[in-house]
Amino acid sequence: CPAACATYFPGLCSSSSVESTVNTMSFAMMSKPSMGLAARPGRASSVRVRADAVPENVKEARDWIGNWRAKTGSGSRQGGVQPYDPSRVSWAPGFDIPEHLDGSMVGDFGFDPLGLGKDKRKLEWYRQAELIHARTAMIGVFGILYKDLLGGLGIGGPAAEVEWFDAGKAYIEYPGSPSFGTLIGAQIFLTGWVEVRRYQDILKPGSANTDPVFSNNKLTNSEVGYPGIDPLGFSKGDMASLKLKEIKNGR
């Protein structure tokens, strides 16, 4: 205690000596890698957040854990998750990637909390459903923005003045428009035909590449869902990068 120190060691317990000793110990702890702390950076470098600011002993520990998990297979056989792979990116930090999501699909970040993709055949169908919903959503957003742009410029006629969420109601109430039942029936028929063709293509890739009516219209690739509508010919470039961008924007 301070009283005993001042009684038995008066020369060592002056305020200046204590302050010097504490400062020396603090500096040693901050500088010693084994304490898990990095040396304090200067004022100029401390402004930036740098990835290499992680202490070496922490990096070594992470690498050791990763190598251990890879060797023992902990994660692939325990809990039904993938072995540790530093090249795979999870959809959220700290979440393991399910074993049935092996990264072969574009945009696979291991998100399947309900385990719906454990059946490989169903997983193929879910991927096509996600792709079509993503494309439909992006086209819908484009239509909303395009309509608002025309309405803001004062062009486009009465249709551009209708809010997008009232478009269906305005269409049905417009004189001479088909009834709601007619619209539903036509949509079920047309969408059902497209979905049946898509399912046939999943069962036998390439079987739906030829237009059943206009046989001159053909697709040369056998990959289901691609290239899709591509009037500008973007699919001739970096297709892998375009696939990833498409599914990310669609989500």
CSV table of C-alpha atoms in Angstrom, one decimal:
chain,number,residue,atom,x,y,z
A,1,CYS,CA,0.0,0.0,0.0
A,2,PRO,CA,1.2,3.6,-0.5
A,3,ALA,CA,1.7,4.2,3.3
A,4,ALA,CA,4.0,1.1,3.7
A,5,CYS,CA,5.9,2.0,0.5
A,6,ALA,CA,6.5,5.6,1.8
A,7,THR,CA,7.6,4.2,5.2
A,8,TYR,CA,10.1,1.5,4.1
A,9,PHE,CA,11.1,2.8,0.6
A,10,PRO,CA,10.9,6.6,0.7
A,11,GLY,CA,13.3,7.0,-2.2
A,12,LEU,CA,11.3,4.8,-4.5
A,13,CYS,CA,7.8,6.1,-3.7
A,14,SER,CA,8.0,9.7,-4.6
A,15,SER,CA,5.3,10.8,-7.1
A,16,SER,CA,7.8,11.3,-9.9
A,17,SER,CA,9.3,7.8,-9.4
A,18,VAL,CA,5.9,6.1,-9.4
A,19,GLU,CA,4.7,8.0,-12.5
A,20,SER,CA,8.0,7.1,-14.3
A,21,THR,CA,7.6,3.4,-13.3
A,22,VAL,CA,3.9,3.3,-14.4
A,23,ASN,CA,4.7,4.9,-17.7
A,24,THR,CA,7.6,2.5,-18.4
A,25,MET,CA,5.4,-0.5,-17.6
A,26,SER,CA,2.6,0.8,-19.8
A,27,PHE,CA,4.9,1.4,-22.7
A,28,ALA,CA,6.4,-2.1,-22.3
A,29,MET,CA,2.9,-3.7,-22.3
A,30,MET,CA,1.7,-1.8,-25.3
A,31,SER,CA,4.9,-2.7,-27.3
A,32,LYS,CA,5.1,-6.4,-26.3
A,33,PRO,CA,3.5,-8.6,-29.0
A,34,SER,CA,2.8,-11.4,-26.5
A,35,MET,CA,0.3,-9.1,-24.7
A,36,GLY,CA,-1.9,-9.1,-27.8
A,37,LEU,CA,-1.5,-5.4,-28.3
A,38,ALA,CA,0.2,-3.6,-31.2
A,39,ALA,CA,2.6,-0.8,-30.7
A,40,ARG,CA,0.8,2.5,-30.6
A,41,PRO,CA,0.9,4.2,-34.0
A,42,GLY,CA,1.8,7.8,-34.5
A,43,ARG,CA,-0.8,10.5,-34.9
A,44,ALA,CA,-0.6,10.5,-38.7
A,45,SER,CA,-1.0,6.8,-39.1
A,46,SER,CA,-3.7,6.3,-36.4
A,47,VAL,CA,-6.2,8.3,-38.5
A,48,ARG,CA,-6.4,5.5,-41.0
A,49,VAL,CA,-8.0,2.1,-40.3
A,50,ARG,CA,-5.7,-0.5,-41.7
A,51,ALA,CA,-6.1,-4.2,-42.2
A,52,ASP,CA,-2.5,-4.8,-41.3
A,53,ALA,CA,-2.9,-3.2,-37.9
A,54,VAL,CA,-3.9,-6.7,-36.5
A,55,PRO,CA,-1.1,-8.0,-34.3
A,56,GLU,CA,1.0,-10.8,-35.7
A,57,ASN,CA,0.1,-13.2,-32.9
A,58,VAL,CA,-3.6,-12.7,-33.6
A,59,LYS,CA,-3.0,-13.4,-37.3
A,60,GLU,CA,-1.0,-16.5,-36.4
A,61,ALA,CA,-3.8,-17.7,-34.1
A,62,ARG,CA,-6.4,-17.3,-36.8
A,63,ASP,CA,-4.3,-19.2,-39.3
A,64,TRP,CA,-3.7,-22.0,-36.8
A,65,ILE,CA,-7.4,-22.3,-36.1
A,66,GLY,CA,-8.2,-22.3,-39.8
A,67,ASN,CA,-5.6,-25.0,-40.6
A,68,TRP,CA,-6.8,-27.1,-37.7
A,69,ARG,CA,-10.4,-27.0,-38.8
A,70,ALA,CA,-9.4,-27.9,-42.4
A,71,LYS,CA,-7.3,-30.9,-41.2
A,72,THR,CA,-9.8,-32.2,-38.7
A,73,GLY,CA,-12.8,-31.5,-40.9
A,74,SER,CA,-14.6,-29.9,-38.0
A,75,GLY,CA,-17.5,-28.1,-39.7
A,76,SER,CA,-18.0,-30.5,-42.6
A,77,ARG,CA,-19.1,-33.5,-40.5
A,78,GLN,CA,-20.1,-31.7,-37.3
A,79,GLY,CA,-23.2,-29.5,-37.7
A,80,GLY,CA,-23.5,-30.0,-41.5
A,81,VAL,CA,-21.3,-27.0,-42.4
A,82,GLN,CA,-18.4,-26.6,-44.8
A,83,PRO,CA,-14.8,-26.9,-43.7
A,84,TYR,CA,-13.0,-23.6,-43.1
A,85,ASP,CA,-12.1,-22.1,-46.4
A,86,PRO,CA,-10.6,-18.5,-46.3
A,87,SER,CA,-11.5,-18.0,-49.9
A,88,ARG,CA,-15.2,-18.4,-49.3
A,89,VAL,CA,-17.2,-15.4,-48.2
A,90,SER,CA,-20.1,-15.9,-45.9
A,91,TRP,CA,-23.3,-13.9,-46.2
A,92,ALA,CA,-22.7,-12.6,-42.6
A,93,PRO,CA,-19.5,-12.6,-40.5
A,94,GLY,CA,-19.4,-15.5,-38.1
A,95,PHE,CA,-22.0,-17.6,-39.9
A,96,ASP,CA,-20.9,-21.1,-41.1
A,97,ILE,CA,-21.6,-22.1,-44.7
A,98,PRO,CA,-24.0,-25.1,-45.0
A,99,GLU,CA,-22.4,-28.3,-46.4
A,100,HIS,CA,-24.8,-28.5,-49.3
A,101,LEU,CA,-23.8,-25.1,-50.7
A,102,ASP,CA,-20.4,-25.8,-52.3
A,103,GLY,CA,-19.9,-22.5,-54.0
A,104,SER,CA,-20.6,-23.8,-57.5
A,105,MET,CA,-23.6,-21.5,-58.1
A,106,VAL,CA,-23.0,-17.8,-58.9
A,107,GLY,CA,-23.6,-15.6,-55.9
A,108,ASP,CA,-23.4,-18.5,-53.4
A,109,PHE,CA,-22.6,-16.9,-50.0
A,110,GLY,CA,-24.0,-19.8,-47.9
A,111,PHE,CA,-27.4,-18.3,-47.1
A,112,ASP,CA,-29.9,-21.1,-46.5
A,113,PRO,CA,-31.1,-20.9,-42.9
A,114,LEU,CA,-34.1,-23.2,-43.5
A,115,GLY,CA,-32.0,-25.8,-45.4
A,116,LEU,CA,-34.3,-25.7,-48.5
A,117,GLY,CA,-31.4,-26.4,-50.9
A,118,LYS,CA,-30.3,-29.8,-49.4
A,119,ASP,CA,-32.1,-31.5,-52.3
A,120,LYS,CA,-29.9,-30.8,-55.4
A,121,ARG,CA,-32.8,-31.1,-57.8
A,122,LYS,CA,-34.9,-28.6,-55.9
A,123,LEU,CA,-31.9,-26.4,-55.5
A,124,GLU,CA,-31.7,-26.0,-59.3
A,125,TRP,CA,-35.3,-25.0,-59.4
A,126,TYR,CA,-34.9,-22.6,-56.6
A,127,ARG,CA,-32.0,-20.9,-58.4
A,128,GLN,CA,-34.1,-20.5,-61.5
A,129,ALA,CA,-37.0,-19.1,-59.5
A,130,GLU,CA,-34.7,-16.6,-57.8
A,131,LEU,CA,-33.2,-15.6,-61.1
A,132,ILE,CA,-36.6,-15.0,-62.7
A,133,HIS,CA,-37.9,-13.1,-59.7
A,134,ALA,CA,-34.7,-11.0,-59.6
A,135,ARG,CA,-35.1,-10.1,-63.3
A,136,THR,CA,-38.8,-9.3,-62.9
A,137,ALA,CA,-38.1,-7.1,-59.9
A,138,MET,CA,-35.4,-5.1,-61.8
A,139,ILE,CA,-37.7,-4.6,-64.8
A,140,GLY,CA,-40.4,-3.4,-62.4
A,141,VAL,CA,-38.1,-0.9,-60.8
A,142,PHE,CA,-37.1,0.4,-64.2
A,143,GLY,CA,-40.7,0.8,-65.2
A,144,ILE,CA,-41.5,2.7,-62.0
A,145,LEU,CA,-38.6,5.1,-62.5
A,146,TYR,CA,-39.3,5.5,-66.2
A,147,LYS,CA,-42.9,6.4,-65.6
A,148,ASP,CA,-42.0,8.9,-62.9
A,149,LEU,CA,-39.4,10.4,-65.2
A,150,LEU,CA,-42.0,10.9,-68.0
A,151,GLY,CA,-44.6,12.3,-65.5
A,152,GLY,CA,-42.0,14.7,-64.0
A,153,LEU,CA,-41.2,16.0,-67.5
A,154,GLY,CA,-44.9,16.4,-68.3
A,155,ILE,CA,-44.9,13.9,-71.1
A,156,GLY,CA,-46.3,10.4,-71.5
A,157,GLY,CA,-50.0,11.3,-71.4
A,158,PRO,CA,-52.5,10.3,-68.6
A,159,ALA,CA,-50.7,7.0,-68.0
A,160,ALA,CA,-47.6,8.8,-66.7
A,161,GLU,CA,-49.7,10.7,-64.2
A,162,VAL,CA,-50.9,7.5,-62.4
A,163,GLU,CA,-48.9,6.3,-59.4
A,164,TRP,CA,-47.3,3.0,-60.0
A,165,PHE,CA,-49.2,1.3,-57.1
A,166,ASP,CA,-52.5,2.4,-58.6
A,167,ALA,CA,-51.6,1.3,-62.1
A,168,GLY,CA,-53.6,-1.9,-62.0
A,169,LYS,CA,-56.7,-0.3,-60.6
A,170,ALA,CA,-56.5,2.5,-63.1
A,171,TYR,CA,-56.1,0.0,-66.0
A,172,ILE,CA,-59.1,-2.1,-64.9
A,173,GLU,CA,-61.3,1.0,-64.5
A,174,TYR,CA,-60.3,2.5,-67.8
A,175,PRO,CA,-63.2,2.2,-70.4
A,176,GLY,CA,-62.8,-0.8,-72.7
A,177,SER,CA,-60.2,-2.6,-70.6
A,178,PRO,CA,-60.5,-6.4,-70.0
A,179,SER,CA,-62.0,-7.6,-66.8
A,180,PHE,CA,-59.9,-8.6,-63.8
A,181,GLY,CA,-60.8,-12.3,-64.3
A,182,THR,CA,-59.7,-12.1,-68.0
A,183,LEU,CA,-56.3,-10.7,-66.9
A,184,ILE,CA,-55.8,-13.4,-64.3
A,185,GLY,CA,-56.7,-16.1,-66.7
A,186,ALA,CA,-54.4,-14.8,-69.4
A,187,GLN,CA,-51.6,-14.5,-66.9
A,188,ILE,CA,-52.0,-18.1,-65.6
A,189,PHE,CA,-52.0,-19.5,-69.1
A,190,LEU,CA,-49.0,-17.5,-70.4
A,191,THR,CA,-46.9,-17.9,-67.2
A,192,GLY,CA,-47.8,-21.6,-66.9
A,193,TRP,CA,-46.6,-22.2,-70.4
A,194,VAL,CA,-43.3,-20.4,-69.7
A,195,GLU,CA,-42.8,-22.3,-66.4
A,196,VAL,CA,-43.5,-25.7,-68.0
A,197,ARG,CA,-40.9,-24.9,-70.7
A,198,ARG,CA,-38.4,-23.9,-68.0
A,199,TYR,CA,-39.0,-27.0,-66.1
A,200,GLN,CA,-38.4,-29.1,-69.2
A,201,ASP,CA,-35.1,-27.3,-69.7
A,202,ILE,CA,-34.0,-28.0,-66.2
A,203,LEU,CA,-34.8,-31.7,-66.6
A,204,LYS,CA,-33.0,-31.9,-69.9
A,205,PRO,CA,-30.8,-28.8,-70.5
A,206,GLY,CA,-31.0,-27.5,-74.1
A,207,SER,CA,-34.4,-29.1,-74.9
A,208,ALA,CA,-36.1,-25.7,-74.9
A,209,ASN,CA,-33.5,-23.8,-76.9
A,210,THR,CA,-35.6,-23.8,-80.1
A,211,ASP,CA,-38.7,-21.7,-80.4
A,212,PRO,CA,-41.7,-24.2,-80.8
A,213,VAL,CA,-43.4,-21.8,-83.2
A,214,PHE,CA,-40.6,-19.9,-85.0
A,215,SER,CA,-38.0,-22.7,-85.3
A,216,ASN,CA,-35.4,-20.3,-86.7
A,217,ASN,CA,-35.0,-18.7,-83.3
A,218,LYS,CA,-32.5,-20.8,-81.4
A,219,LEU,CA,-30.1,-20.5,-78.5
A,220,THR,CA,-26.6,-21.9,-78.9
A,221,ASN,CA,-25.8,-22.5,-75.2
A,222,SER,CA,-27.3,-25.2,-72.9
A,223,GLU,CA,-27.1,-23.4,-69.6
A,224,VAL,CA,-30.5,-22.9,-68.1
A,225,GLY,CA,-31.6,-19.3,-67.7
A,226,TYR,CA,-28.7,-17.7,-69.6
A,227,PRO,CA,-28.1,-15.4,-71.4
A,228,GLY,CA,-31.7,-14.3,-71.2
A,229,ILE,CA,-32.7,-11.1,-72.9
A,230,ASP,CA,-29.6,-9.5,-74.3
A,231,PRO,CA,-30.3,-7.0,-77.1
A,232,LEU,CA,-27.0,-5.2,-76.7
A,233,GLY,CA,-24.8,-8.3,-76.7
A,234,PHE,CA,-23.3,-7.9,-73.2
A,235,SER,CA,-23.2,-11.6,-72.8
A,236,LYS,CA,-20.3,-11.8,-75.2
A,237,GLY,CA,-18.0,-10.2,-72.6
A,238,ASP,CA,-17.1,-11.4,-69.1
A,239,MET,CA,-20.2,-13.6,-68.5
A,240,ALA,CA,-19.1,-14.7,-65.0
A,241,SER,CA,-18.9,-11.2,-63.7
A,242,LEU,CA,-22.2,-10.2,-65.3
A,243,LYS,CA,-24.0,-13.2,-63.7
A,244,LEU,CA,-22.8,-12.1,-60.3
A,245,LYS,CA,-23.8,-8.5,-60.8
A,246,GLU,CA,-27.2,-9.6,-62.0
A,247,ILE,CA,-28.0,-11.8,-59.1
A,248,LYS,CA,-26.7,-9.2,-56.6
A,249,ASN,CA,-28.7,-6.4,-58.1
A,250,GLY,CA,-31.8,-8.6,-58.3
A,251,ARG,CA,-31.5,-9.6,-54.6
